[in-house]
Amino acid sequence: MVRIGTLPMRLLALRYGADIVYTEELIDWKLLRSKRRLNGILNTIDYVDQTDGTIVFRTCIEEKERVVLQLGTSDAVRALTVAKMVENDVAGIDINMGCPKEFSVKGGMGVALLEQTDKAYKILHTLVVNLSIPVTCKIRIFETGDETLNVVKKLVSTGIKAIAIHGRTKNERPQHAVHTDIIRYVAERIPIPVIANGGSKEIEKYNDILKFKEMTGCTSVMLARAAEWNCSIFRKEGLLSMDTVIKEYLKIAVDYDNSPSNTKYCIQNILRELQETPRGRKFLECQTLDQICAIWDLGDYCVEKQSQYQKMGIKGRWQVTPDDLEPPIKKQKADGLCMKDVIQMKVCFIRD
């Protein structure tokens, strides 16, 4: 999910028992303006936005064989260009044809592709024949099993390795019941694995995952909100407490220099209504990673790790200057101003 499926949450899910993890949906244009960099301090591979120095996608060796990059796209050429960029850093590429949000639909992405099946076919087929890694897609159902099946058969004919099916239509939202019967209807009639999605309301513990899998007749289950609320849902041994999950998440966030805003957003989605408690309100006032960590008794750990990284020469977004970007931003000309007298400061425009 957007802003949730970043590296710390993906690693936490894998450590708790998830078999495969997905990135948040990354838009093709965003990746096209990024540059791949090896981060020797964090031992990560970073895709850095060349317009402002922000991290578009960060990954590491621990997840390499099990991370799928979910791509938002409406164009086969752009999709392939991006996929070739990341091909050696991920385990697979998934095309998002299930997002119903206005941003995606207006851009011809997400569920809009299900109304343009020729374009969807072209995107998937182009990737399948040109990549060395598996290609999959995620869709939403139509009103009937037969209508859904007809579209799925066309997508399957591209050679994709699996398809994830969210059991709601494009107009339905989480408060609506998931149509497990339609997922099952399709799963029983196609030759590739089907990944069932949309059951978070019914999934509160690990055994519920197995029940949802059996109910839908699928080979596996994809979790979004249930994992967002408590990532230890993947543990066969049972759920861990919210505080334990937050602490383990925070340690990974610190270790991989995750942005404070993204870290805060992920914890907000774990706390949910507990944001209104005294501790929750104190948390909401936090602006930095060490302030967040201090609430869960990890302040010293955060400060020490950040100090270590700074001594090693790590660059945060606030330390990026135009000359650091590739290619460097062209210097502006100023009438009547001698450019050699201009002082360039380490301040970067940050979009959150």
CSV table of C-alpha atoms in Angstrom, one decimal:
chain,number,residue,atom,x,y,z
A,1,MET,CA,0.0,0.0,0.0
A,2,VAL,CA,1.1,3.5,-0.7
A,3,ARG,CA,3.5,4.8,2.0
A,4,ILE,CA,3.3,1.6,3.9
A,5,GLY,CA,5.2,-0.9,1.7
A,6,THR,CA,8.6,0.8,2.2
A,7,LEU,CA,11.7,-1.2,3.2
A,8,PRO,CA,11.3,-1.3,7.0
A,9,MET,CA,7.7,-2.7,6.8
A,10,ARG,CA,8.7,-5.2,4.1
A,11,LEU,CA,11.6,-6.5,6.1
A,12,LEU,CA,9.5,-6.8,9.2
A,13,ALA,CA,6.8,-8.8,7.3
A,14,LEU,CA,9.5,-11.2,6.0
A,15,ARG,CA,11.0,-11.7,9.4
A,16,TYR,CA,7.5,-12.5,10.8
A,17,GLY,CA,6.9,-15.1,8.1
A,18,ALA,CA,5.6,-13.5,4.9
A,19,ASP,CA,6.8,-15.4,1.8
A,20,ILE,CA,6.7,-12.5,-0.6
A,21,VAL,CA,6.5,-8.7,-0.1
A,22,TYR,CA,5.4,-6.0,-2.4
A,23,THR,CA,6.6,-2.4,-2.7
A,24,GLU,CA,4.1,0.4,-2.4
A,25,GLU,CA,2.8,1.2,-5.9
A,26,LEU,CA,5.6,3.2,-7.6
A,27,ILE,CA,4.6,5.3,-10.6
A,28,ASP,CA,6.6,4.8,-13.8
A,29,TRP,CA,7.4,8.5,-14.2
A,30,LYS,CA,8.7,8.8,-10.7
A,31,LEU,CA,11.2,5.9,-11.3
A,32,LEU,CA,12.2,7.2,-14.7
A,33,ARG,CA,13.5,10.4,-13.1
A,34,SER,CA,15.5,8.5,-10.5
A,35,LYS,CA,19.0,7.1,-10.6
A,36,ARG,CA,20.3,3.8,-9.1
A,37,ARG,CA,22.9,4.2,-6.5
A,38,LEU,CA,24.8,1.8,-4.3
A,39,ASN,CA,24.6,2.9,-0.7
A,40,GLY,CA,27.8,1.5,1.0
A,41,ILE,CA,26.8,2.9,4.4
A,42,LEU,CA,23.4,1.2,4.6
A,43,ASN,CA,24.3,-1.7,2.3
A,44,THR,CA,21.3,-0.8,0.2
A,45,ILE,CA,20.4,-0.1,-3.4
A,46,ASP,CA,18.7,3.3,-3.6
A,47,TYR,CA,16.8,4.8,-6.5
A,48,VAL,CA,17.1,8.5,-6.0
A,49,ASP,CA,14.8,11.1,-7.4
A,50,GLN,CA,17.1,13.5,-9.4
A,51,THR,CA,14.8,16.4,-9.0
A,52,ASP,CA,15.0,16.6,-5.2
A,53,GLY,CA,17.2,13.9,-3.8
A,54,THR,CA,14.4,11.8,-2.2
A,55,ILE,CA,14.5,8.0,-2.1
A,56,VAL,CA,11.9,6.6,-4.5
A,57,PHE,CA,12.8,3.0,-3.8
A,58,ARG,CA,15.3,1.4,-1.4
A,59,THR,CA,16.0,-2.3,-1.2
A,60,CYS,CA,18.6,-4.6,0.3
A,61,ILE,CA,20.0,-8.1,-0.1
A,62,GLU,CA,17.8,-9.5,2.6
A,63,GLU,CA,14.7,-9.1,0.5
A,64,LYS,CA,16.1,-9.4,-3.0
A,65,GLU,CA,14.7,-12.9,-3.8
A,66,ARG,CA,11.3,-12.1,-2.3
A,67,VAL,CA,10.4,-8.5,-3.1
A,68,VAL,CA,8.1,-7.6,-6.0
A,69,LEU,CA,8.0,-4.1,-7.3
A,70,GLN,CA,4.4,-3.0,-7.9
A,71,LEU,CA,4.3,-0.6,-10.8
A,72,GLY,CA,1.7,2.0,-11.7
A,73,THR,CA,1.7,2.6,-15.4
A,74,SER,CA,-0.4,3.1,-18.5
A,75,ASP,CA,2.2,2.7,-21.1
A,76,ALA,CA,4.1,-0.5,-22.3
A,77,VAL,CA,7.3,1.4,-23.3
A,78,ARG,CA,7.6,3.3,-20.0
A,79,ALA,CA,6.8,0.1,-18.1
A,80,LEU,CA,9.5,-1.8,-19.8
A,81,THR,CA,12.1,1.0,-19.4
A,82,VAL,CA,11.4,1.0,-15.7
A,83,ALA,CA,11.3,-2.7,-15.3
A,84,LYS,CA,14.7,-3.0,-17.1
A,85,MET,CA,16.1,-0.5,-14.6
A,86,VAL,CA,15.2,-2.6,-11.6
A,87,GLU,CA,15.3,-6.1,-13.1
A,88,ASN,CA,18.4,-7.2,-11.3
A,89,ASP,CA,17.3,-5.8,-7.9
A,90,VAL,CA,13.9,-7.4,-7.5
A,91,ALA,CA,12.3,-10.8,-7.7
A,92,GLY,CA,9.4,-9.8,-9.9
A,93,ILE,CA,7.3,-7.0,-11.4
A,94,ASP,CA,3.6,-6.5,-10.6
A,95,ILE,CA,1.4,-4.2,-12.7
A,96,ASN,CA,-1.3,-2.6,-10.5
A,97,MET,CA,-4.7,-2.9,-12.2
A,98,GLY,CA,-6.6,-2.8,-9.0
A,99,CYS,CA,-6.2,0.7,-7.6
A,100,PRO,CA,-9.6,2.6,-7.8
A,101,LYS,CA,-8.3,6.0,-6.6
A,102,GLU,CA,-8.9,9.1,-8.7
A,103,PHE,CA,-5.2,9.8,-9.3
A,104,SER,CA,-4.6,6.4,-10.8
A,105,VAL,CA,-7.8,6.3,-12.9
A,106,LYS,CA,-7.3,9.7,-14.4
A,107,GLY,CA,-3.8,8.7,-15.3
A,108,GLY,CA,-5.1,5.6,-17.1
A,109,MET,CA,-3.6,3.3,-14.4
A,110,GLY,CA,-5.0,1.0,-11.8
A,111,VAL,CA,-8.6,-0.2,-12.5
A,112,ALA,CA,-8.7,2.1,-15.7
A,113,LEU,CA,-6.6,-0.6,-17.4
A,114,LEU,CA,-9.4,-3.2,-16.8
A,115,GLU,CA,-11.6,-1.0,-19.1
A,116,GLN,CA,-8.8,-1.0,-21.7
A,117,THR,CA,-7.9,-4.6,-21.9
A,118,ASP,CA,-5.9,-4.3,-25.2
A,119,LYS,CA,-3.6,-1.8,-23.5
A,120,ALA,CA,-3.4,-4.0,-20.4
A,121,TYR,CA,-2.5,-7.0,-22.6
A,122,LYS,CA,0.2,-5.0,-24.4
A,123,ILE,CA,1.8,-3.8,-21.2
A,124,LEU,CA,1.9,-7.3,-19.7
A,125,HIS,CA,3.0,-9.0,-22.9
A,126,THR,CA,5.8,-6.5,-23.5
A,127,LEU,CA,7.2,-7.2,-20.0
A,128,VAL,CA,6.8,-10.9,-20.2
A,129,VAL,CA,8.8,-11.3,-23.4
A,130,ASN,CA,11.5,-8.9,-22.4
A,131,LEU,CA,12.3,-9.6,-18.8
A,132,SER,CA,14.1,-12.4,-17.1
A,133,ILE,CA,12.0,-12.2,-13.9
A,134,PRO,CA,8.4,-13.1,-13.3
A,135,VAL,CA,5.6,-10.7,-14.2
A,136,THR,CA,2.3,-10.6,-12.4
A,137,CYS,CA,-0.7,-8.2,-12.1
A,138,LYS,CA,-3.3,-7.4,-9.6
A,139,ILE,CA,-6.9,-6.7,-10.5
A,140,ARG,CA,-10.4,-6.1,-9.0
A,141,ILE,CA,-13.4,-8.2,-9.9
A,142,PHE,CA,-16.3,-7.3,-12.1
A,143,GLU,CA,-20.0,-7.7,-11.2
A,144,THR,CA,-20.1,-11.4,-12.2
A,145,GLY,CA,-17.7,-14.3,-12.2
A,146,ASP,CA,-18.0,-14.8,-16.0
A,147,GLU,CA,-17.2,-11.1,-16.7
A,148,THR,CA,-14.2,-11.3,-14.4
A,149,LEU,CA,-13.1,-14.6,-15.9
A,150,ASN,CA,-13.2,-13.3,-19.5
A,151,VAL,CA,-10.8,-10.4,-18.6
A,152,VAL,CA,-8.6,-12.7,-16.5
A,153,LYS,CA,-8.2,-15.2,-19.4
A,154,LYS,CA,-7.0,-12.4,-21.7
A,155,LEU,CA,-4.4,-11.2,-19.1
A,156,VAL,CA,-3.3,-14.8,-18.4
A,157,SER,CA,-2.7,-15.3,-22.2
A,158,THR,CA,0.2,-12.8,-22.0
A,159,GLY,CA,2.3,-15.3,-20.1
A,160,ILE,CA,2.1,-13.8,-16.6
A,161,LYS,CA,3.1,-16.1,-13.8
A,162,ALA,CA,0.3,-15.3,-11.3
A,163,ILE,CA,-2.6,-12.9,-10.8
A,164,ALA,CA,-3.8,-11.3,-7.6
A,165,ILE,CA,-7.6,-10.7,-7.4
A,166,HIS,CA,-9.1,-8.2,-5.0
A,167,GLY,CA,-12.6,-9.4,-4.3
A,168,ARG,CA,-14.4,-6.1,-4.7
A,169,THR,CA,-15.5,-4.1,-7.7
A,170,LYS,CA,-13.9,-0.8,-8.7
A,171,ASN,CA,-16.8,1.0,-6.9
A,172,GLU,CA,-16.6,-1.0,-3.7
A,173,ARG,CA,-14.5,-0.1,-0.6
A,174,PRO,CA,-13.3,-1.9,2.5
A,175,GLN,CA,-16.7,-1.5,4.3
A,176,HIS,CA,-18.2,-3.7,1.5
A,177,ALA,CA,-18.1,-7.4,1.8
A,178,VAL,CA,-15.5,-9.2,-0.2
A,179,HIS,CA,-16.8,-11.5,-2.9
A,180,THR,CA,-14.9,-14.7,-2.2
A,181,ASP,CA,-17.2,-16.7,-4.5
A,182,ILE,CA,-16.1,-14.7,-7.6
A,183,ILE,CA,-12.4,-15.1,-6.6
A,184,ARG,CA,-13.0,-18.9,-6.3
A,185,TYR,CA,-14.9,-19.0,-9.5
A,186,VAL,CA,-11.9,-17.6,-11.4
A,187,ALA,CA,-9.3,-19.5,-9.5
A,188,GLU,CA,-10.9,-22.8,-10.4
A,189,ARG,CA,-10.9,-22.0,-14.1
A,190,ILE,CA,-7.4,-20.7,-14.9
A,191,PRO,CA,-4.0,-22.5,-15.1
A,192,ILE,CA,-1.8,-20.1,-13.1
A,193,PRO,CA,-1.7,-19.3,-9.4
A,194,VAL,CA,-4.3,-16.9,-8.1
A,195,ILE,CA,-3.5,-14.7,-5.0
A,196,ALA,CA,-6.6,-13.8,-3.0
A,197,ASN,CA,-6.8,-10.3,-1.7
A,198,GLY,CA,-9.4,-8.2,0.2
A,199,GLY,CA,-10.0,-10.2,3.3
A,200,SER,CA,-8.4,-8.0,5.9
A,201,LYS,CA,-11.7,-7.4,7.7
A,202,GLU,CA,-12.1,-11.1,8.3
A,203,ILE,CA,-8.4,-11.8,9.1
A,204,GLU,CA,-7.4,-11.2,12.7
A,205,LYS,CA,-4.9,-14.0,13.3
A,206,TYR,CA,-2.7,-16.3,11.3
A,207,ASN,CA,-5.3,-19.1,11.1
A,208,ASP,CA,-7.7,-16.7,9.5
A,209,ILE,CA,-5.3,-16.4,6.5
A,210,LEU,CA,-5.6,-20.2,6.0
A,211,LYS,CA,-9.4,-20.0,6.2
A,212,PHE,CA,-9.5,-17.2,3.6
A,213,LYS,CA,-7.2,-19.2,1.3
A,214,GLU,CA,-9.4,-22.2,1.6
A,215,MET,CA,-12.6,-20.1,1.1
A,216,THR,CA,-11.3,-18.6,-2.1
A,217,GLY,CA,-9.6,-21.7,-3.5
A,218,CYS,CA,-6.4,-19.8,-4.2
A,219,THR,CA,-2.8,-20.8,-3.9
A,220,SER,CA,-1.9,-17.9,-1.6
A,221,VAL,CA,-3.3,-14.8,0.2
A,222,MET,CA,-2.2,-11.2,-0.1
A,223,LEU,CA,-2.6,-9.0,3.0
A,224,ALA,CA,-2.6,-5.3,3.1
A,225,ARG,CA,-4.6,-3.6,6.0
A,226,ALA,CA,-4.4,-6.6,8.3
A,227,ALA,CA,-0.6,-6.5,8.0
A,228,GLU,CA,-0.5,-2.7,8.2
A,229,TRP,CA,-2.3,-2.9,11.6
A,230,ASN,CA,-0.2,-5.7,13.0
A,231,CYS,CA,2.6,-7.1,10.9
A,232,SER,CA,3.0,-10.1,13.2
A,233,ILE,CA,-0.2,-11.5,11.5
A,234,PHE,CA,2.3,-13.6,9.5
A,235,ARG,CA,3.6,-15.4,12.6
A,236,LYS,CA,2.4,-19.0,12.9
A,237,GLU,CA,3.2,-18.7,16.6
A,238,GLY,CA,0.6,-15.9,17.0
A,239,LEU,CA,0.3,-12.2,17.2
A,240,LEU,CA,2.8,-10.0,19.1
A,241,SER,CA,1.7,-7.0,21.1
A,242,MET,CA,1.4,-3.6,19.4
A,243,ASP,CA,4.3,-2.2,21.3
A,244,THR,CA,6.6,-5.1,20.4
A,245,VAL,CA,5.7,-4.7,16.7
A,246,ILE,CA,6.4,-0.9,16.9
A,247,LYS,CA,9.7,-1.4,18.6
A,248,GLU,CA,10.9,-4.0,16.1
A,249,TYR,CA,9.7,-1.8,13.2
A,250,LEU,CA,11.5,1.3,14.6
A,251,LYS,CA,14.8,-0.6,14.9
A,252,ILE,CA,14.6,-1.5,11.2
A,253,ALA,CA,13.6,2.1,10.4
A,254,VAL,CA,16.6,3.4,12.2
A,255,ASP,CA,19.0,0.8,10.8
A,256,TYR,CA,17.9,1.8,7.2
A,257,ASP,CA,17.7,5.5,7.8
A,258,ASN,CA,14.0,5.6,6.9
A,259,SER,CA,12.5,9.1,6.6
A,260,PRO,CA,10.8,10.4,9.8
A,261,SER,CA,7.6,11.3,7.9
A,262,ASN,CA,7.2,7.8,6.5
A,263,THR,CA,8.1,6.1,9.8
A,264,LYS,CA,5.5,8.3,11.6
A,265,TYR,CA,2.8,7.4,9.0
A,266,CYS,CA,3.4,3.7,9.4
A,267,ILE,CA,3.2,3.9,13.2
A,268,GLN,CA,0.0,6.0,12.9
A,269,ASN,CA,-1.6,3.1,11.0
A,270,ILE,CA,-0.6,0.7,13.7
A,271,LEU,CA,-1.9,2.9,16.5
A,272,ARG,CA,-5.1,3.8,14.8
A,273,GLU,CA,-7.6,5.0,17.5
A,274,LEU,CA,-4.8,4.9,20.1
A,275,GLN,CA,-3.5,8.1,18.6
A,276,GLU,CA,-6.0,9.8,20.8
A,277,THR,CA,-4.4,8.6,24.1
A,278,PRO,CA,-1.9,10.7,26.0
A,279,ARG,CA,1.0,8.7,24.5
A,280,GLY,CA,-0.6,8.8,21.1
A,281,ARG,CA,-0.9,12.6,21.2
A,282,LYS,CA,2.7,12.9,22.3
A,283,PHE,CA,3.7,10.7,19.4
A,284,LEU,CA,1.8,12.9,17.0
A,285,GLU,CA,3.8,15.9,18.1
A,286,CYS,CA,7.1,14.2,17.0
A,287,GLN,CA,9.0,15.6,14.1
A,288,THR,CA,12.2,13.6,14.1
A,289,LEU,CA,13.1,9.9,14.2
A,290,ASP,CA,14.8,10.1,17.5
A,291,GLN,CA,11.8,11.8,19.0
A,292,ILE,CA,9.6,9.0,17.8
A,293,CYS,CA,12.1,6.4,19.1
A,294,ALA,CA,12.2,8.0,22.5
A,295,ILE,CA,8.6,7.2,23.1
A,296,TRP,CA,9.3,3.5,22.8
A,297,ASP,CA,12.6,3.7,24.8
A,298,LEU,CA,14.8,3.5,21.6
A,299,GLY,CA,16.0,7.1,21.7
A,300,ASP,CA,19.6,6.3,22.6
A,301,TYR,CA,19.7,3.6,20.0
A,302,CYS,CA,18.5,6.0,17.3
A,303,VAL,CA,20.9,8.8,18.3
A,304,GLU,CA,23.9,6.4,18.4
A,305,LYS,CA,23.1,4.9,15.0
A,306,GLN,CA,22.5,8.3,13.4
A,307,SER,CA,25.8,9.5,14.8
A,308,GLN,CA,27.6,6.5,13.4
A,309,TYR,CA,26.1,7.0,10.0
A,310,GLN,CA,27.0,10.7,10.0
A,311,LYS,CA,30.6,9.9,10.8
A,312,MET,CA,30.6,7.5,7.9
A,313,GLY,CA,29.4,10.3,5.6
A,314,ILE,CA,25.8,9.5,5.0
A,315,LYS,CA,23.7,12.2,3.3
A,316,GLY,CA,20.2,13.0,4.4
A,317,ARG,CA,17.8,14.8,2.1
A,318,TRP,CA,18.5,18.0,4.0
A,319,GLN,CA,22.1,17.8,2.9
A,320,VAL,CA,21.5,17.5,-0.8
A,321,THR,CA,22.6,20.4,-3.1
A,322,PRO,CA,21.8,20.8,-6.8
A,323,ASP,CA,25.3,19.8,-7.7
A,324,ASP,CA,24.8,16.4,-6.0
A,325,LEU,CA,22.1,15.5,-8.5
A,326,GLU,CA,22.8,13.8,-11.8
A,327,PRO,CA,22.8,15.6,-14.1
A,328,PRO,CA,23.4,18.7,-12.0
A,329,ILE,CA,20.6,21.3,-12.1
A,330,LYS,CA,21.7,24.0,-14.5
A,331,LYS,CA,22.7,27.2,-12.8
A,332,GLN,CA,20.3,30.1,-13.2
A,333,LYS,CA,21.5,33.4,-14.7
A,334,ALA,CA,20.7,36.5,-12.8
A,335,ASP,CA,20.7,39.9,-14.4
A,336,GLY,CA,23.3,42.2,-12.9
A,337,LEU,CA,24.4,39.6,-10.4
A,338,CYS,CA,27.9,38.0,-10.3
A,339,MET,CA,27.3,34.3,-9.8
A,340,LYS,CA,30.6,33.8,-8.1
A,341,ASP,CA,29.2,35.8,-5.2
A,342,VAL,CA,26.3,33.5,-4.8
A,343,ILE,CA,26.4,31.2,-1.8
A,344,GLN,CA,25.0,27.7,-2.3
A,345,MET,CA,23.5,26.2,0.8
A,346,LYS,CA,22.7,22.6,1.6
A,347,VAL,CA,18.9,23.0,1.4
A,348,CYS,CA,16.7,20.8,-0.7
A,349,PHE,CA,13.1,21.1,-1.7
A,350,ILE,CA,11.3,18.2,-0.2
A,351,ARG,CA,8.0,16.9,-1.3
A,352,ASP,CA,6.1,14.7,1.2
